[in-house]
Amino acid sequence: MNRRELLRRSSQAAIAWTASSYARILGANDRMNLGLIGCGGRGRSVMGTFIETKQVNVTAVCDVFTERVDQAQTAAPGAKGFGDHRKLLETKAIDAVLVATPDHWHTAIAIDALNGGKDVYVEKPLTLTIEEGPRVVKAARVNDRVCQVGMQQRSGQHYIQAREEIVKAGKLGKVTLARTWWHGNGAHLMKAPPRMATLPSNLDWARFLGPVKWREYDPQQYWNFRAYLDFGGGQVTDLFTHWIDVVHMMLGEDGPISGVAAGGVYHYKDGRTAPDTVNILLEYPSGWTATFEGTLAPGITGAGVEICGTEGKLWITRGRYEFTPAGKGAQPVVVQSPREQTIDHVENFLDCCRTRKRPNGDVYIGHRSAAASHLGNISYVQKRRLRYDPQREEILPL
């Protein structure tokens, strides 16, 4: 056998092994083995959606708090429990992981999983900082893994319909403004129960902190991590990331060139470092601005996106969209959402695990929408307007 024939056969064998491996793991009638990392309320909820598809077996669950491991195992009987995600990732039989930890762990765990050969579904925001984004994108690409970020509107049927039938069809005309708002989100107001006043013996506080600088146990920082900028980006990355991603999806542009923000802790003087009220304004290269208004003020609720153009406006929420043409007396076109979008997003992820296609909320998309939110938070913290190069992904001097 000559060298060329040897290389040809080796290449064919490698291709056949890869194809048979995917077929074994992700055959049409096979179930994937899924591991959950982060067993809090959101993690268990999305795990339930995965189970609902009847396409997965949840075989492992992981959390720094054993109580939450036990809760996840109740919903996924037979799943093995872990306290360290690295130990879970050593389990060869696991095909994919769902990462639903607090935000400060998202990137590190996603990279570990991607480097370990797992496909990844990671809750938004993908990153805690702009700098983390390129690293997790690289890990997904180098390892040829599917990485879906939990911005479920990307798979929502009425969101896709609005993009195709309203925005791409040109019915808005020239878009100049995208308004977004989220008022009264209760996830940012959670109070630690009295039983958490002292550190539980089965909660690994040091592991919870991970990359964050050391501080003594604080039940509120554990229970309501969203209120502290060390662990996440407050309302901006938790809520605006969803909505600015919808705007990016609709308008096909994902890189702001400037950002400015204002806000503060105006009402909830409870030690939080993330603002309870904040306004963000971003500018985009093709000539439009996007805004976000978030407040936790009591009695104010509601959330949505409104994209305004010269020929009409599109108002969209998770429940429906309304398109209103410009002109006096114009009647809106109303389309209801057929179902909650998370299951569409999970099913898209599972389909891509089989086909090896890029998912609707691909890691790069998740990075870019998180980066837009980070720009707003950096402006808030530094109390200045920022210029940004979306190609080089760098903040520029004014």
Coordinates of C-alpha atoms in Angstrom, one line a residue:
M1 CA 0.0 0.0 0.0
N2 CA 1.5 3.4 -1.0
R3 CA 1.4 6.5 1.2
R4 CA -1.4 8.1 -0.8
E5 CA -3.6 5.1 -0.4
L6 CA -2.8 4.9 3.3
L7 CA -3.8 8.5 3.8
R8 CA -7.0 8.1 1.8
R9 CA -8.1 5.1 3.9
S10 CA -7.1 6.8 7.1
S11 CA -9.2 9.8 6.2
Q12 CA -12.2 7.6 5.2
A13 CA -11.9 5.8 8.5
A14 CA -11.9 9.0 10.5
I15 CA -14.9 10.3 8.6
A16 CA -16.7 7.0 9.1
W17 CA -15.9 7.0 12.8
T18 CA -17.2 10.6 13.2
A19 CA -20.4 9.9 11.3
S20 CA -21.0 6.7 13.2
S21 CA -20.3 8.4 16.5
Y22 CA -22.8 11.2 15.8
A23 CA -25.3 8.5 14.6
R24 CA -24.9 6.6 17.8
I25 CA -25.3 9.6 20.0
L26 CA -27.8 11.5 18.0
G27 CA -29.7 9.1 15.8
A28 CA -33.2 9.9 14.9
N29 CA -34.7 7.5 17.4
D30 CA -32.0 7.9 20.1
R31 CA -32.1 10.2 23.1
M32 CA -29.2 12.5 24.0
N33 CA -27.6 12.3 27.5
L34 CA -27.9 15.7 29.1
G35 CA -26.1 17.2 32.1
L36 CA -27.5 20.2 34.0
I37 CA -25.0 22.6 35.6
G38 CA -26.7 25.0 37.8
C39 CA -29.8 23.6 39.5
G40 CA -31.6 26.8 40.5
G41 CA -35.1 27.7 39.5
R42 CA -34.2 28.6 35.9
G43 CA -32.0 25.6 35.4
R44 CA -34.7 23.2 36.6
S45 CA -37.3 25.0 34.5
V46 CA -35.3 24.7 31.3
M47 CA -34.3 21.1 32.2
G48 CA -38.0 20.4 32.4
T49 CA -38.4 21.8 28.8
F50 CA -35.6 19.5 27.6
I51 CA -37.4 16.5 29.3
E52 CA -40.7 17.6 27.7
T53 CA -39.2 17.2 24.2
K54 CA -38.8 13.4 25.0
Q55 CA -35.4 13.6 23.2
V56 CA -33.1 13.6 26.1
N57 CA -32.2 11.6 29.2
V58 CA -30.9 13.8 32.1
T59 CA -28.2 11.7 33.5
A60 CA -26.2 14.2 35.6
V61 CA -26.9 17.3 37.6
C62 CA -24.5 19.7 39.3
D63 CA -24.7 22.5 41.8
V64 CA -22.7 24.0 44.6
F65 CA -25.7 23.7 46.9
T66 CA -26.7 20.1 47.6
E67 CA -30.3 21.0 48.3
R68 CA -30.7 22.1 44.7
V69 CA -29.0 19.0 43.4
D70 CA -31.7 17.0 45.3
Q71 CA -34.4 19.1 43.8
A72 CA -33.1 18.5 40.3
Q73 CA -32.8 14.8 40.9
T74 CA -36.5 14.7 42.0
A75 CA -37.4 16.0 38.5
A76 CA -34.8 13.7 36.8
P77 CA -34.8 10.4 38.7
G78 CA -31.6 8.5 38.3
A79 CA -29.4 11.5 37.4
K80 CA -26.1 11.4 39.2
G81 CA -25.3 14.4 41.4
F82 CA -22.2 16.5 41.4
G83 CA -20.9 19.5 43.3
D84 CA -18.1 20.4 40.8
H85 CA -18.9 20.9 37.1
R86 CA -15.5 19.5 36.1
K87 CA -16.3 16.1 37.6
L88 CA -19.6 16.1 35.6
L89 CA -17.8 16.9 32.4
E90 CA -15.5 13.9 32.9
T91 CA -18.6 11.7 32.4
K92 CA -17.9 10.4 28.8
A93 CA -21.5 9.3 28.2
I94 CA -22.8 12.9 28.5
D95 CA -23.5 14.4 25.0
A96 CA -24.5 17.9 25.9
V97 CA -24.8 20.2 28.9
L98 CA -27.3 22.9 30.0
V99 CA -25.4 25.7 31.8
A100 CA -27.7 27.7 34.1
T101 CA -25.4 29.0 36.8
P102 CA -25.2 32.6 37.9
D103 CA -23.7 34.8 35.2
H104 CA -20.1 35.0 36.5
W105 CA -19.7 31.2 35.8
H106 CA -21.3 31.1 32.3
T107 CA -18.2 31.6 30.2
A108 CA -15.8 29.5 32.2
I109 CA -18.1 26.5 32.4
A110 CA -19.1 26.8 28.7
I111 CA -15.5 26.8 27.6
D112 CA -14.7 23.8 29.8
A113 CA -17.6 21.9 28.3
L114 CA -16.8 22.8 24.7
N115 CA -13.1 21.8 25.3
G116 CA -14.5 18.6 26.7
G117 CA -16.3 17.8 23.5
K118 CA -19.8 18.6 24.7
D119 CA -22.4 20.5 22.9
V120 CA -23.7 23.4 25.1
Y121 CA -26.9 25.2 25.8
V122 CA -26.0 28.2 28.0
E123 CA -28.3 30.7 29.6
K124 CA -27.9 34.3 28.7
P125 CA -26.0 36.5 29.1
L126 CA -23.2 34.4 27.6
T127 CA -20.5 36.6 29.3
L128 CA -19.9 38.7 32.3
T129 CA -17.5 41.0 30.4
I130 CA -16.9 41.9 26.7
E131 CA -13.5 40.4 26.9
E132 CA -14.9 36.9 27.6
G133 CA -16.8 36.8 24.4
P134 CA -14.1 36.0 21.8
R135 CA -12.7 33.2 24.1
V136 CA -16.0 31.3 24.2
V137 CA -16.6 31.8 20.5
K138 CA -13.2 30.4 19.8
A139 CA -13.8 27.4 22.0
A140 CA -17.0 26.5 20.1
R141 CA -15.4 26.9 16.7
V142 CA -12.1 25.1 17.5
N143 CA -13.9 22.2 19.0
D144 CA -16.6 22.2 16.3
R145 CA -19.3 22.2 18.9
V146 CA -22.9 23.4 18.9
C147 CA -23.4 26.3 21.3
Q148 CA -26.8 27.7 21.8
V149 CA -27.3 30.8 24.0
G150 CA -30.7 31.0 25.8
M151 CA -32.1 34.0 23.9
Q152 CA -35.2 32.0 23.1
Q153 CA -36.9 34.8 21.0
R154 CA -34.5 33.7 18.2
S155 CA -36.6 30.6 17.8
G156 CA -40.0 32.1 18.6
Q157 CA -42.4 31.5 15.7
H158 CA -44.1 34.9 15.8
Y159 CA -40.7 36.7 16.1
I160 CA -39.5 34.9 13.0
Q161 CA -42.7 35.7 11.2
A162 CA -42.5 39.4 12.1
R163 CA -38.9 39.6 10.8
E164 CA -39.8 37.9 7.5
E165 CA -43.2 39.5 6.8
I166 CA -42.8 42.9 8.3
V167 CA -39.2 44.0 8.6
K168 CA -37.6 42.2 5.7
A169 CA -40.6 42.9 3.5
G170 CA -39.8 46.6 4.0
K171 CA -43.1 47.5 5.7
L172 CA -41.4 49.6 8.3
G173 CA -39.6 51.8 5.8
K174 CA -36.4 53.4 7.2
V175 CA -36.0 52.4 10.8
T176 CA -34.6 55.1 13.0
L177 CA -35.5 54.0 16.6
A178 CA -35.8 50.8 18.5
R179 CA -37.4 51.3 22.0
T180 CA -37.1 48.5 24.6
W181 CA -38.3 48.4 28.2
W182 CA -38.7 46.0 31.1
H183 CA -40.4 47.2 34.3
G184 CA -40.8 45.4 37.6
N185 CA -38.9 42.2 37.1
G186 CA -39.3 40.3 40.3
A187 CA -36.2 38.1 39.8
H188 CA -34.2 41.2 40.9
L189 CA -36.0 41.6 44.2
M190 CA -35.7 38.2 45.7
K191 CA -35.1 38.0 49.5
A192 CA -33.1 35.2 51.0
P193 CA -35.2 33.1 53.3
P194 CA -34.4 33.1 57.1
R195 CA -33.0 29.6 56.9
M196 CA -30.1 31.0 54.7
A197 CA -29.0 33.5 57.3
T198 CA -26.0 31.4 58.2
L199 CA -24.0 29.4 55.7
P200 CA -25.6 26.0 55.1
S201 CA -23.2 23.1 55.6
N202 CA -24.0 21.7 52.2
L203 CA -23.4 25.0 50.3
D204 CA -19.9 25.4 48.9
W205 CA -19.5 29.2 49.2
A206 CA -16.0 29.3 47.8
R207 CA -17.0 27.3 44.8
F208 CA -20.0 29.6 44.3
L209 CA -17.6 32.7 44.2
G210 CA -15.3 31.0 41.8
P211 CA -13.5 33.8 39.8
V212 CA -15.0 36.5 42.0
K213 CA -12.8 38.0 44.7
W214 CA -13.3 36.6 48.2
R215 CA -15.9 38.0 50.6
E216 CA -17.5 36.4 53.6
Y217 CA -20.8 34.6 53.1
D218 CA -23.7 36.9 52.4
P219 CA -27.1 35.2 52.0
Q220 CA -28.4 38.0 49.8
Q221 CA -25.5 37.9 47.4
Y222 CA -26.0 34.2 47.0
W223 CA -29.8 34.2 46.8
N224 CA -30.2 37.4 44.6
F225 CA -26.9 37.4 42.7
R226 CA -28.6 39.5 39.9
A227 CA -28.5 42.6 42.2
Y228 CA -24.7 42.6 42.4
L229 CA -22.4 43.7 39.6
D230 CA -19.7 41.2 40.6
F231 CA -22.0 38.3 39.7
G232 CA -23.9 39.8 36.7
G233 CA -24.9 42.9 34.9
G234 CA -28.2 43.6 36.7
Q235 CA -31.3 44.4 34.6
V236 CA -29.1 45.4 31.7
T237 CA -27.5 42.1 30.9
D238 CA -30.3 40.0 32.4
L239 CA -33.2 41.7 30.5
F240 CA -31.8 44.1 27.9
T241 CA -29.7 41.3 26.4
H242 CA -33.0 39.6 25.5
W243 CA -34.5 42.7 23.9
I244 CA -31.4 44.0 22.1
D245 CA -31.0 40.6 20.6
V246 CA -34.5 40.8 19.3
V247 CA -33.6 44.2 17.7
H248 CA -30.4 42.7 16.2
M249 CA -32.4 39.8 14.9
M250 CA -35.0 42.1 13.3
L251 CA -32.6 44.7 11.8
G252 CA -29.6 42.5 10.9
E253 CA -27.1 44.7 12.6
D254 CA -25.4 43.8 15.9
G255 CA -22.6 46.2 16.6
P256 CA -23.2 49.6 18.2
I257 CA -20.8 52.4 17.7
S258 CA -21.5 54.3 20.9
G259 CA -23.3 53.9 24.2
V260 CA -24.4 56.1 27.1
A261 CA -26.3 55.3 30.3
A262 CA -27.7 56.8 33.4
G263 CA -29.3 55.4 36.5
G264 CA -28.7 54.4 40.0
V265 CA -29.9 52.7 43.2
Y266 CA -32.8 55.1 43.8
H267 CA -35.2 53.1 45.9
Y268 CA -33.9 49.7 47.1
K269 CA -31.2 50.7 49.6
D270 CA -30.5 47.1 50.5
G271 CA -26.8 46.8 49.6
R272 CA -27.3 46.0 45.9
T273 CA -24.7 47.4 43.4
A274 CA -26.7 47.0 40.2
P275 CA -29.0 50.0 39.6
D276 CA -32.7 49.6 40.3
T277 CA -33.4 52.1 37.6
V278 CA -31.4 52.5 34.4
N279 CA -31.6 54.0 30.9
I280 CA -29.4 52.9 28.0
L281 CA -28.9 54.5 24.6
L282 CA -26.9 52.8 21.8
E283 CA -26.2 54.1 18.3
Y284 CA -25.7 51.9 15.3
P285 CA -23.7 52.4 12.1
S286 CA -26.5 52.4 9.6
G287 CA -28.3 55.3 11.3
W288 CA -30.6 54.2 14.2
T289 CA -30.6 54.2 17.9
A290 CA -31.8 51.6 20.5
T291 CA -32.9 52.4 24.0
F292 CA -33.6 50.4 27.1
E293 CA -35.6 51.6 30.1
G294 CA -35.5 49.3 33.2
T295 CA -36.9 50.0 36.7
L296 CA -37.8 47.9 39.7
A297 CA -40.1 50.7 41.1
P298 CA -43.1 49.2 42.8
G299 CA -46.3 49.2 40.9
I300 CA -44.7 49.5 37.4
T301 CA -44.7 46.4 35.2
G302 CA -44.5 45.5 31.6
A303 CA -41.9 44.7 28.9
G304 CA -41.6 44.9 25.2
V305 CA -39.8 46.1 22.0
E306 CA -41.1 48.8 19.6
I307 CA -39.3 49.3 16.3
C308 CA -40.2 52.6 14.7
G309 CA -39.8 53.3 11.0
T310 CA -40.9 55.9 8.5
E311 CA -43.7 53.6 7.2
G312 CA -44.9 52.1 10.4
K313 CA -44.0 50.5 13.7
L314 CA -43.7 47.0 15.1
W315 CA -44.5 46.3 18.7
I316 CA -43.6 42.9 19.9
T317 CA -43.6 40.9 23.1
R318 CA -43.3 37.2 24.0
G319 CA -47.1 37.0 23.6
R320 CA -47.8 38.7 20.3
Y321 CA -46.8 41.3 17.8
E322 CA -48.6 44.3 16.3
F323 CA -47.7 46.1 13.1
T324 CA -49.3 49.5 12.7
P325 CA -48.8 51.2 9.3
A326 CA -48.1 54.9 9.4
G327 CA -51.0 57.2 8.6
K328 CA -54.1 58.4 10.3
G329 CA -56.7 55.7 11.2
A330 CA -54.4 52.8 10.2
Q331 CA -55.5 49.5 11.8
P332 CA -52.8 47.3 13.4
V333 CA -52.1 43.7 12.2
V334 CA -52.0 41.5 15.3
V335 CA -50.4 38.0 15.4
Q336 CA -50.4 35.9 18.6
S337 CA -47.6 33.6 19.6
P338 CA -48.6 30.0 19.2
R339 CA -46.6 28.9 22.3
E340 CA -43.8 29.8 24.7
Q341 CA -40.5 30.2 22.9
T342 CA -38.2 28.2 25.1
I343 CA -39.3 24.8 23.8
D344 CA -38.8 26.1 20.2
H345 CA -35.3 27.1 21.2
V346 CA -34.5 23.8 22.9
E347 CA -35.8 21.8 19.9
N348 CA -33.7 23.9 17.6
F349 CA -30.6 23.1 19.7
L350 CA -31.3 19.4 19.7
D351 CA -31.9 19.4 16.0
C352 CA -28.5 21.2 15.5
C353 CA -26.8 18.6 17.7
R354 CA -27.9 16.0 15.1
T355 CA -27.3 18.0 11.9
R356 CA -24.2 19.9 13.1
K357 CA -25.7 23.2 11.8
R358 CA -25.3 26.5 13.6
P359 CA -28.3 27.1 16.0
N360 CA -30.6 30.1 16.0
G361 CA -28.9 31.6 19.1
D362 CA -25.3 30.7 18.1
V363 CA -22.5 31.5 20.4
Y364 CA -21.3 34.4 18.3
I365 CA -24.8 35.9 18.2
G366 CA -24.9 35.5 22.0
H367 CA -21.6 37.2 22.4
R368 CA -22.6 40.2 20.2
S369 CA -25.9 40.9 22.1
A370 CA -24.2 40.5 25.4
A371 CA -21.4 42.9 24.3
A372 CA -24.1 45.6 23.4
S373 CA -25.5 45.3 26.9
H374 CA -22.0 45.4 28.5
L375 CA -21.4 48.7 26.7
G376 CA -24.4 50.2 28.5
N377 CA -23.2 48.9 31.9
I378 CA -19.6 50.1 31.3
S379 CA -21.0 53.6 30.5
Y380 CA -23.2 53.5 33.7
V381 CA -20.2 52.5 35.9
Q382 CA -17.8 55.0 34.3
K383 CA -20.4 57.7 34.0
R384 CA -19.4 58.7 30.5
R385 CA -20.4 58.2 26.9
L386 CA -18.4 55.5 25.1
R387 CA -17.3 55.1 21.5
Y388 CA -17.0 51.5 20.3
D389 CA -15.5 49.8 17.3
P390 CA -17.8 46.8 16.6
Q391 CA -15.3 45.2 14.1
R392 CA -12.3 45.2 16.5
E393 CA -14.6 45.0 19.5
E394 CA -12.7 47.7 21.3
I395 CA -13.8 50.8 23.3
L396 CA -12.2 53.8 21.7
P397 CA -11.0 57.1 23.2
L398 CA -13.4 60.0 22.8

